[in-house]
Tab-separated table of C-alpha atoms in Angstrom:
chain	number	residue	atom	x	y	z
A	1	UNK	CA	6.782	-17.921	-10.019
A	2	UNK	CA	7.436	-14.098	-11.606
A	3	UNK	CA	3.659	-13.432	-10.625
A	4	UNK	CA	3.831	-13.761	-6.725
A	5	UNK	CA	6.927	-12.409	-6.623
A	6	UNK	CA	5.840	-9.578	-9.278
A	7	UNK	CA	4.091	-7.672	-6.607
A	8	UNK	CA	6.432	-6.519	-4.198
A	9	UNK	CA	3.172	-5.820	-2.327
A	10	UNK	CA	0.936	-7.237	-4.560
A	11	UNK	CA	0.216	-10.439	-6.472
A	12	UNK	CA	2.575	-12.025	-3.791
A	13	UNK	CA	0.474	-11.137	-0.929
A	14	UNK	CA	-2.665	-12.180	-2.289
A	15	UNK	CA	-1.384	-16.015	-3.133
A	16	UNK	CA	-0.019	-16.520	0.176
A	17	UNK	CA	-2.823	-15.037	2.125
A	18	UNK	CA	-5.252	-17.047	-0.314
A	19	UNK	CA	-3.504	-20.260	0.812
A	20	UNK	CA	-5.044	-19.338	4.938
A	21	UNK	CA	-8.190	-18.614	3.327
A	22	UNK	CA	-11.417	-20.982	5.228
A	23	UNK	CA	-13.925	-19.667	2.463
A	24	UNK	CA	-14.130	-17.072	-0.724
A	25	UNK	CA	-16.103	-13.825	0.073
A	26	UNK	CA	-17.129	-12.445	-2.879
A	27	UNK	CA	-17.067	-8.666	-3.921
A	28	UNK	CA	-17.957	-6.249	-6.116
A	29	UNK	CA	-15.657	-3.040	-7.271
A	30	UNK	CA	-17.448	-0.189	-7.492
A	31	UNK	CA	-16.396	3.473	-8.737
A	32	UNK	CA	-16.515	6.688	-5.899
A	33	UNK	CA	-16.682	10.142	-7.962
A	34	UNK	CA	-15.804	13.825	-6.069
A	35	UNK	CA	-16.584	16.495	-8.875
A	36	UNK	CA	-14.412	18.255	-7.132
A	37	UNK	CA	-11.308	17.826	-4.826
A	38	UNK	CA	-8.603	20.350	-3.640
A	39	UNK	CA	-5.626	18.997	-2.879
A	40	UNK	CA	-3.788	19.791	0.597
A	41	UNK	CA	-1.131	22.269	-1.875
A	42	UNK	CA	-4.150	24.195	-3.018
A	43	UNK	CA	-5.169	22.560	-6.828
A	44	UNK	CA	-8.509	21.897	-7.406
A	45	UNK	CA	-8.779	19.249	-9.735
A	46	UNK	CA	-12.296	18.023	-11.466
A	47	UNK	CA	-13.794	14.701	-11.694
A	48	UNK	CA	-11.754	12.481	-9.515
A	49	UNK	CA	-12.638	8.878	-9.078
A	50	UNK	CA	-11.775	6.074	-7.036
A	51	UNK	CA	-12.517	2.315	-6.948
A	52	UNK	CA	-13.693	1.011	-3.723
A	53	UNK	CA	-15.291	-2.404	-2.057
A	54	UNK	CA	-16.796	-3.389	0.917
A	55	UNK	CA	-17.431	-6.584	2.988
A	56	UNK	CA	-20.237	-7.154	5.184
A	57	UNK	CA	-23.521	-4.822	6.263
A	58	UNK	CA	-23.617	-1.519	7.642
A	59	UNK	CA	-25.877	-1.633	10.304
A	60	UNK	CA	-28.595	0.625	11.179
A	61	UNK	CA	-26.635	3.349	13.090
A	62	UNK	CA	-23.503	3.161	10.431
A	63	UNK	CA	-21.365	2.675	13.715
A	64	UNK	CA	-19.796	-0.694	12.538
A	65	UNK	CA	-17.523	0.379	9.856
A	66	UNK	CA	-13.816	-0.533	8.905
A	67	UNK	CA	-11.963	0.897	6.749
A	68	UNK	CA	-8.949	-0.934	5.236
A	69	UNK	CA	-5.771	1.384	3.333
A	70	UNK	CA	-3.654	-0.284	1.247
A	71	UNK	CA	-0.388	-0.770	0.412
A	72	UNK	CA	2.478	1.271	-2.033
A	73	UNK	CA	1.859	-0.837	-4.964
A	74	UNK	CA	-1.760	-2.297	-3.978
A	75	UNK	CA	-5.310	-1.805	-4.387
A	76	UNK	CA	-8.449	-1.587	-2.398
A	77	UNK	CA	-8.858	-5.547	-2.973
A	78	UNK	CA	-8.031	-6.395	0.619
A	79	UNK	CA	-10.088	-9.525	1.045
A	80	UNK	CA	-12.432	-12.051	-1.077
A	81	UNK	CA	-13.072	-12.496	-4.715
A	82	UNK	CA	-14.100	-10.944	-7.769
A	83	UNK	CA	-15.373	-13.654	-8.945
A	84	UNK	CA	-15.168	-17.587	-7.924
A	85	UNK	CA	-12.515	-18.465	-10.299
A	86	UNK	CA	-9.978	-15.611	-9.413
A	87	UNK	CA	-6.548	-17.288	-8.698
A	88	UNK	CA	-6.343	-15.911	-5.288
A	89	UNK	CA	-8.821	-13.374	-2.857
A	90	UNK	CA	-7.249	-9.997	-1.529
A	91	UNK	CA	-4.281	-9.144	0.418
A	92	UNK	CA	-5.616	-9.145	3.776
A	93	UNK	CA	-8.160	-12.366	3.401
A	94	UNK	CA	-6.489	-13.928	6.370
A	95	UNK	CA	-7.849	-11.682	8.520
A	96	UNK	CA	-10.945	-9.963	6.889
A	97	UNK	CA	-13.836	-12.389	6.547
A	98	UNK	CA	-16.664	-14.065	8.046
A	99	UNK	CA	-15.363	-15.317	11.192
A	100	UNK	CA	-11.847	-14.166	11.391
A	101	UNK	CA	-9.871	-11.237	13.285
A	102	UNK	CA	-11.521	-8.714	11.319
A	103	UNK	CA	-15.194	-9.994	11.713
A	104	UNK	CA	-17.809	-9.075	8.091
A	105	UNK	CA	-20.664	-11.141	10.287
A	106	UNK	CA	-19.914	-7.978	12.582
A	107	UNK	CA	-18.143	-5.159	10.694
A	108	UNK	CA	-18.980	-3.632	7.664
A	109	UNK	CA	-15.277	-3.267	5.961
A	110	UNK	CA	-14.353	-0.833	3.288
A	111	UNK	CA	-11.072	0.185	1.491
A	112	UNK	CA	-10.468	2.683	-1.334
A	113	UNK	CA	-7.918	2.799	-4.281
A	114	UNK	CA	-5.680	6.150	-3.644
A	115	UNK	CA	-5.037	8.569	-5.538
A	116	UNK	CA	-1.909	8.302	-8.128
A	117	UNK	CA	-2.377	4.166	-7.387
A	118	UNK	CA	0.110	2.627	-9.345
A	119	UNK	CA	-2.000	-0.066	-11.269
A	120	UNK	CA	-3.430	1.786	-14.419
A	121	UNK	CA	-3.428	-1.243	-16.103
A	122	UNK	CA	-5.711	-2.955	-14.179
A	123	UNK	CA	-8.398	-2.962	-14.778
A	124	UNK	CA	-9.804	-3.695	-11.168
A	125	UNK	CA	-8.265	-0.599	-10.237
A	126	UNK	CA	-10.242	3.200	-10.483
A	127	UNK	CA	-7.762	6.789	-9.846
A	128	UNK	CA	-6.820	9.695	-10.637
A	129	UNK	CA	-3.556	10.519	-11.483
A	130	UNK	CA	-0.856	11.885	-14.217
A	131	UNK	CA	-2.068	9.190	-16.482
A	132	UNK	CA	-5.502	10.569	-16.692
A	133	UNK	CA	-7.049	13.158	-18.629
A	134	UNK	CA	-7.320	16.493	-17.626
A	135	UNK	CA	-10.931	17.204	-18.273
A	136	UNK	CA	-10.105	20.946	-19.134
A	137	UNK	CA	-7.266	19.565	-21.949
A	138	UNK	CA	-8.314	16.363	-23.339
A	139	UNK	CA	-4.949	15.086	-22.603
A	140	UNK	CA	-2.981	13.545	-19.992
A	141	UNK	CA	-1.953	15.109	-16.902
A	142	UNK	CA	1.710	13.957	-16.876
A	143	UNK	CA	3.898	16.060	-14.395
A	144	UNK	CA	1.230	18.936	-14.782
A	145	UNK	CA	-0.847	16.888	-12.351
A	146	UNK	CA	-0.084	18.217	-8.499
A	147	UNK	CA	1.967	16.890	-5.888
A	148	UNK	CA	-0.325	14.639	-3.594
A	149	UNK	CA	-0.038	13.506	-0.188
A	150	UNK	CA	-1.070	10.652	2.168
A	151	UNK	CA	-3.065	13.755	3.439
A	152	UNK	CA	-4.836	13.711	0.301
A	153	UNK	CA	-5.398	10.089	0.044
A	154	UNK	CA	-7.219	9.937	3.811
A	155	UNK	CA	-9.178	13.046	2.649
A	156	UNK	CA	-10.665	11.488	-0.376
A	157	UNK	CA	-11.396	8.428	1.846
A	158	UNK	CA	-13.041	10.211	4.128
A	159	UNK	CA	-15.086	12.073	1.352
A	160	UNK	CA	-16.598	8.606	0.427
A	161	UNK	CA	-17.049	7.212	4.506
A	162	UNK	CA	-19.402	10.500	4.594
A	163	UNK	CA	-21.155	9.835	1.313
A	164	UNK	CA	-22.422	6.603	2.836
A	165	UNK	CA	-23.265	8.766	6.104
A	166	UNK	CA	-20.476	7.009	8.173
A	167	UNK	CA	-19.473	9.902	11.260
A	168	UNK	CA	-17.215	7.380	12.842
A	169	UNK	CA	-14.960	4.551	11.550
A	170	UNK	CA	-14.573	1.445	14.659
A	171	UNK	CA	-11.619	0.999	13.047
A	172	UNK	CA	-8.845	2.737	10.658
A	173	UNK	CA	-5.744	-0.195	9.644
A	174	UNK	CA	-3.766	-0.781	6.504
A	175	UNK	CA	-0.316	-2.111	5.930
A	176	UNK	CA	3.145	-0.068	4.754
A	177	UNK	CA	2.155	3.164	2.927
A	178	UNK	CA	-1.706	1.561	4.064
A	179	UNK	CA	0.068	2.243	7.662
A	180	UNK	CA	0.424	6.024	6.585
A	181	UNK	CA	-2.742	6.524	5.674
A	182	UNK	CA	-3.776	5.342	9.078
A	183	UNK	CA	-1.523	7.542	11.433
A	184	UNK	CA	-2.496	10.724	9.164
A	185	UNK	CA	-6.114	9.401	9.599
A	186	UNK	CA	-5.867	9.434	13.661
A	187	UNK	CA	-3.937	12.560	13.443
A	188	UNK	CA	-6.007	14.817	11.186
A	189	UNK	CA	-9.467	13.107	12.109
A	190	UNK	CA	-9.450	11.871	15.553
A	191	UNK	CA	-12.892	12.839	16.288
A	192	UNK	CA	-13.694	9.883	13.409
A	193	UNK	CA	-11.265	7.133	14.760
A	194	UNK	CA	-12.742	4.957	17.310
A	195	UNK	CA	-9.401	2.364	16.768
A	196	UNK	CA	-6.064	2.627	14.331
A	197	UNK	CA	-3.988	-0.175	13.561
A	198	UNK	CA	-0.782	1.150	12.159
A	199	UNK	CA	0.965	-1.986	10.433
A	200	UNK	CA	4.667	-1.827	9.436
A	201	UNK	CA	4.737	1.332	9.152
A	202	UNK	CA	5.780	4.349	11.201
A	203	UNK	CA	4.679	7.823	12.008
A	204	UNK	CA	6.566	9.479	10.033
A	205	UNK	CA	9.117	9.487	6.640
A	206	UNK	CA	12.571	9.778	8.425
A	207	UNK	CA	15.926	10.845	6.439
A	208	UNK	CA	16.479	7.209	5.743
A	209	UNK	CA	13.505	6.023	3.975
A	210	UNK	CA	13.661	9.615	2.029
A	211	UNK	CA	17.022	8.240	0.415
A	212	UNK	CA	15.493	4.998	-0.002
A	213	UNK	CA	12.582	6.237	-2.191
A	214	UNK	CA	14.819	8.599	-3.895
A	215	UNK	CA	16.777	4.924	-4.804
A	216	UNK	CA	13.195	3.477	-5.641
A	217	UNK	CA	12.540	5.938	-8.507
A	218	UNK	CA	15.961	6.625	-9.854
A	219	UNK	CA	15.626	3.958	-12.731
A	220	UNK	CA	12.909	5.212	-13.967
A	221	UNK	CA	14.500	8.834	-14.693
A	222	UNK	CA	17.617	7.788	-16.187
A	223	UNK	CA	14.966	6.018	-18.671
A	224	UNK	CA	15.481	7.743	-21.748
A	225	UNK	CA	11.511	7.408	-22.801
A	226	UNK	CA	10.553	9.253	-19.320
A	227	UNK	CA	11.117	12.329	-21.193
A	228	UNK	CA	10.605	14.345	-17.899
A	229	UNK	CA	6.916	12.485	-17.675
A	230	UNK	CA	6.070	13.470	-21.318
A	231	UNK	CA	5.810	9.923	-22.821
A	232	UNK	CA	1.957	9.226	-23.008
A	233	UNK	CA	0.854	8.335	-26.480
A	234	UNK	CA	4.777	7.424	-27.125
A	235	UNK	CA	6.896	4.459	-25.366
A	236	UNK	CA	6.495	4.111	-21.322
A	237	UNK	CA	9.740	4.107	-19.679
A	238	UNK	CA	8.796	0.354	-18.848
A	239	UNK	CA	12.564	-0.697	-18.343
A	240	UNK	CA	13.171	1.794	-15.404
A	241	UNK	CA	9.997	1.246	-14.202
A	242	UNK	CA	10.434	-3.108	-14.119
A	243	UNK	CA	14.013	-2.201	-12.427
A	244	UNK	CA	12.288	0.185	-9.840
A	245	UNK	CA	9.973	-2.468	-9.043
A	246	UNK	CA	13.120	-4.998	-8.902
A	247	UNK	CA	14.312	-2.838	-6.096
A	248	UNK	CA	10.744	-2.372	-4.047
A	249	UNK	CA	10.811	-5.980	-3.999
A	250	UNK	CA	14.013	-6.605	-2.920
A	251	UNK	CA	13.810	-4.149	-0.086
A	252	UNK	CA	10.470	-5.447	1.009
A	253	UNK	CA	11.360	-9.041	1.732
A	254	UNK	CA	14.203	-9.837	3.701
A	255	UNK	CA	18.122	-11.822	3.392
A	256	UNK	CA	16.269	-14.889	5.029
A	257	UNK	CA	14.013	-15.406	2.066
A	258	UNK	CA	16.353	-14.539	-0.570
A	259	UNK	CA	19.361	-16.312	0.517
A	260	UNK	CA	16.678	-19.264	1.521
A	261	UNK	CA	15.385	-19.549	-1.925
A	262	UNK	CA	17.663	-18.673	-4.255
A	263	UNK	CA	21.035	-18.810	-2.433
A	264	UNK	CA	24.037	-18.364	-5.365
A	265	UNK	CA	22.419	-20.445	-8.246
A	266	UNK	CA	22.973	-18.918	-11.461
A	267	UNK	CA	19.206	-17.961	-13.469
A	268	UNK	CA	20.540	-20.860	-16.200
A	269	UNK	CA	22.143	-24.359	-16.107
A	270	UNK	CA	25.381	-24.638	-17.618
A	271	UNK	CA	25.896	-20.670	-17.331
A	272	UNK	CA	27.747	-20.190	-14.124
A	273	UNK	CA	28.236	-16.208	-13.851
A	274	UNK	CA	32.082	-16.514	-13.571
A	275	UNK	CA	32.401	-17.748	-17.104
A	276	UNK	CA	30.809	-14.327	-18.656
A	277	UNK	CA	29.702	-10.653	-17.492
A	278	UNK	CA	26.448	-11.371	-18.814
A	279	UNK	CA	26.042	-14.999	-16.886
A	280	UNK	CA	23.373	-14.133	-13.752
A	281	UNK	CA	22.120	-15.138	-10.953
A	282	UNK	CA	19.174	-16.601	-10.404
A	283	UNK	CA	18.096	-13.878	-7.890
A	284	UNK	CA	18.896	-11.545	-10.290
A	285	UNK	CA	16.908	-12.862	-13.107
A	286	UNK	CA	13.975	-13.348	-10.749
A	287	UNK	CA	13.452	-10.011	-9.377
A	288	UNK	CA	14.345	-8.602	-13.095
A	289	UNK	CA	11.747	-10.489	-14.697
A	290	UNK	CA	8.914	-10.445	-12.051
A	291	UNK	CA	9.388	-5.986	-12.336
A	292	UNK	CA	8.996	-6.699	-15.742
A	293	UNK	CA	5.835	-8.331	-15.437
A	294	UNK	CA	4.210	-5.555	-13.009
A	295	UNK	CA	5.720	-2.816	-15.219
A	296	UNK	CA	2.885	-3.893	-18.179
A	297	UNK	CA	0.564	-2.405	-15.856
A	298	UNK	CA	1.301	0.125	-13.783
A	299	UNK	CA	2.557	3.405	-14.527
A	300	UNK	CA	6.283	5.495	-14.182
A	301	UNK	CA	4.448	8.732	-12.989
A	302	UNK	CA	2.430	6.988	-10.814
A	303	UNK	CA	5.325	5.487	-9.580
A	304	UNK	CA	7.005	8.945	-8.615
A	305	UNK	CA	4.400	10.710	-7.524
A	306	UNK	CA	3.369	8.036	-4.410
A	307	UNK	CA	7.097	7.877	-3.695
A	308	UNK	CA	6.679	11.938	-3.473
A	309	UNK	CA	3.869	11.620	-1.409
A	310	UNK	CA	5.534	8.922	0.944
A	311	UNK	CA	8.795	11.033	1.203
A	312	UNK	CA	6.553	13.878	2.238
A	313	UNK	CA	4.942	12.073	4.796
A	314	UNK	CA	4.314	12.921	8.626
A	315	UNK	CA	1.027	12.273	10.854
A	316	UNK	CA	-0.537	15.423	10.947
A	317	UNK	CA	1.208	16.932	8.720
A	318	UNK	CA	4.146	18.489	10.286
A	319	UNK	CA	6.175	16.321	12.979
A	320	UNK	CA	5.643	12.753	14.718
A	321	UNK	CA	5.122	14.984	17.762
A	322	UNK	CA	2.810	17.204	16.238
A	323	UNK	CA	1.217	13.859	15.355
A	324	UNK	CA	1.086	12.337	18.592
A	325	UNK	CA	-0.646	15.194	20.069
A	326	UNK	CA	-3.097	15.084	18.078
A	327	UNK	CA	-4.645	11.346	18.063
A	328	UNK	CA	-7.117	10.504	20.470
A	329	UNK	CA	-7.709	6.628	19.699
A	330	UNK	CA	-5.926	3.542	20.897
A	331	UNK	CA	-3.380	2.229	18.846
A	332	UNK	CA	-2.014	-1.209	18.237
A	333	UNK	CA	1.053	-0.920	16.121
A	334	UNK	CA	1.930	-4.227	14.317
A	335	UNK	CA	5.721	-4.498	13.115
A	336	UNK	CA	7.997	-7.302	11.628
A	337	UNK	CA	11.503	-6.344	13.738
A	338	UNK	CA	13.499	-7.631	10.486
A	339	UNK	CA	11.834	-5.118	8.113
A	340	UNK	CA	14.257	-3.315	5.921
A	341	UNK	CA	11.217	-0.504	5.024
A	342	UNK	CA	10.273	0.216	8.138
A	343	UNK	CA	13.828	-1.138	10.043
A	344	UNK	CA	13.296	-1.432	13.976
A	345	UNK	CA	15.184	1.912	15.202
A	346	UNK	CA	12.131	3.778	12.863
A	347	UNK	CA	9.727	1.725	14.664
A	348	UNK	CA	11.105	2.149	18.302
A	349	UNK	CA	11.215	5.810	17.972
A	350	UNK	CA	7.545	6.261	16.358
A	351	UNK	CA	6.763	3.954	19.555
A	352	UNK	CA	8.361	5.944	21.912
A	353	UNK	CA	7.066	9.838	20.218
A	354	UNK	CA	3.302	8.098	20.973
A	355	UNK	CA	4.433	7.424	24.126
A	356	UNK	CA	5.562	11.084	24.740
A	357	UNK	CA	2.202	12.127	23.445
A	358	UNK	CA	0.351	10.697	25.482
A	359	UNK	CA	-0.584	8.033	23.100
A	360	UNK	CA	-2.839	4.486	24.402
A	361	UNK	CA	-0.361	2.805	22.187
A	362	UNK	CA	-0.192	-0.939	22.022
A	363	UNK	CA	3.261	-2.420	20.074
A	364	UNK	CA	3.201	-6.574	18.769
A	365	UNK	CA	5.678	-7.805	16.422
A	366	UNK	CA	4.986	-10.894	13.925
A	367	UNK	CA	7.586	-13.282	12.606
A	368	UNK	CA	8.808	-14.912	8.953
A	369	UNK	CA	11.276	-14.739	6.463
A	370	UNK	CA	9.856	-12.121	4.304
A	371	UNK	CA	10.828	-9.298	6.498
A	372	UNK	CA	8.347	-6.101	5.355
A	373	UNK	CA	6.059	-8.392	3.242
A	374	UNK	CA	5.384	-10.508	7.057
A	375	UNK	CA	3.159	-7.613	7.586
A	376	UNK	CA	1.022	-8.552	4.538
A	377	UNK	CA	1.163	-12.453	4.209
A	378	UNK	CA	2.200	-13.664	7.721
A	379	UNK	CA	-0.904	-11.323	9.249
A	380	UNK	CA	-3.015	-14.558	10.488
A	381	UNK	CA	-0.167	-14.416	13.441
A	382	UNK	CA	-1.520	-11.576	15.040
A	383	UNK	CA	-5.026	-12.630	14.862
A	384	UNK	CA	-5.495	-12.902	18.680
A	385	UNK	CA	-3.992	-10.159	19.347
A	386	UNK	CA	-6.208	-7.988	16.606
A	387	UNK	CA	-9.789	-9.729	18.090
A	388	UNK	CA	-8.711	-8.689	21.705
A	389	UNK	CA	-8.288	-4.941	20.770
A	390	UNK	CA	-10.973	-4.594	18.610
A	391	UNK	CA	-13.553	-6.276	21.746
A	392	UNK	CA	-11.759	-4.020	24.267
């Protein structure tokens, strides 16, 4: 059980879309390399890498191309399988594949690790980030890496779409912080954006979610072995980082599932939490030791610097009106209207500042118990709805 509920956005995801799964596609990782990249704040940095997979065939006239952005805590692996004996396929499988919503008979679909991804320990997983070595030191970046944005994520992205001669993606979608990447994509490259598909996620980082990052990353810097980033070659701050991902997870699924599952049973028989402070729950115990799990491999800094570049986030840069002005393509926004992320009132006024825009804007909502996390495992829902605006 800690595994599927490890990954707030993760390792959950992929069991329960797995489960909706008609047939394994199987992929291969492969490694994207810019020997050089300057960030949107101005640093040039040397020898950044990415992992990336695709699904499908480009076709002749590279005009049938997807691309897929992930999620906070994910990867590119948004459909199919490493290899045949892999537990479960990618994120997204119920609606990337041969014959489903998101057609690879039809579409050649592509997604991209980010920059600062979280997973360092994976070894599935290719970035650049605090955790890896400055080629002009030898050593770690740690906090003397530069503050990146969802801006510099897309453009990275983009720099591989052009290195396989792609001018035009049919198709931009991703879920949560994969939703970002999306809007900023329409925004700051409309002439390249035939379609976005924005999923639970809005337009832009209001006050709210700010706070609610800031609350995300506080464990890990009251963590005594952060050491202000310093702790490479020393002790992670692995106990902040296992409670930060206790509270992603929490926030990402909904009352529904954990009052459903877990309701007030204490995490041991015979150990009712009124008889002693240090007698739990057993929703406490879960989330504690599922962040525990993820926290062997990911990474603190990594952590903080894609809640930075979250917090910092608005489509095209400035404003969700500046945004709006500036995206060309249809849109067909896909929200969960219990989502405590992305809550409702967010959603309704991204909705409305398209609208204003002048926006072709297209808003469905899916259904579930898992409130944010809907928008990764309950997808298959809004398969219809994804075919008919991707034939329009």
């Amino acid at each position: 059980m800690k595994n599927w509920i490890a990954g707030a956005f993760g390792a959950a995801c992929m069991v329960v879309a797995g489960m909706a799964a008609a047939q394994d596609l199987m992929v291969e990782k492969k490694v994207f390399e810019l020997p050089s990249f300057t960030t949107q704040g101005g640093r040039t940095l040397k020898n950044v890498k990415v992992g990336w997979e695709s699904y499908g065939t480009l076709n002749a006239d590279k005009s049938n191309a997807i691309l897929i952005c992930h999620f906070f805590s994910g990867n590119s692996h948004a459909a199919g399988k490493y290899d045949a004996k892999d537990a479960a396929p990618g994120y997204w499988d119920a609606i990337v594949g041969p014959g489903k919503a998101i057609d690879t008979n039809k579409y050649f679909v592509l997604s991209s690790d980010t920059l600062v991804n979280l997973n360092t320990g994976d070894p599935k997983t290719t970035t650049t980030g605090p955790a890896s070595l400055d080629p002009d030191t030898g050593k770690p970046y740690a906090l003397d890496f530069p503050v990146v944005t969802v801006g510099d994520f897309v453009n990275v992205q983009k720099a591989l779409v052009e290195s396989l001669g792609i001018r035009k993606l049919a198709l931009v979608a991703g879920p949560s912080m994969g939703a970002l990447q999306t809007w900023e994509w329409a925004a700051s490259h409309p002439e390249m954006v035939a379609k976005a598909m924005p999923v639970i996620g809005a337009a832009e980082a209001d006050a709210q979610l700010i706070a609610w990052l800031d609350v995300w990353a506080a464990p890990i810097l009251v963590d005594p072995n952060w050491n202000k980033g310093a702790y490479y070659g020393g002790t992670p701050p692995n106990a902040g980082l296992a409670k930060a991902l206790a509270v992603v997870t929490l926030q990402a699924n909904h009352g529904d599932w954990t009052n459903g599952t877990f309701g007030r049973r204490p995490a041991k028989e015979g150990e009712e939490p009124t008889k002693a402070l240090g007698n739990r729950f057993q929703v406490q115990s879960i989330l504690d030791n599922a962040g525990e799990a993820r926290a062997k491999v990911s990474d603190a800094n990594h952590f903080l610097y894609l809640v930075k570049a979250n917090q910092l986030f608005a489509a095209g840069g400035t404003s969700l009106a500046n945004g709006a002005s500036k995206i060309k393509a249809p849109v067909l926004l896909i929200t969960q209207p219990k989502d405590l992320v992305f809550t409702a009132d967010t959603i309704g006024r991204t909705v409305e500042g398209m609208k204003q825009g002048g926006v072709d804007i297209s808003h469905i909502t899916i259904q579930g118990s898992r409130g944010h996390l809907d928008g990764v495992i309950s997808m298959k829902q809004a398969e219809g709805a994804i075919r008919a605006f991707l034939e329009k």
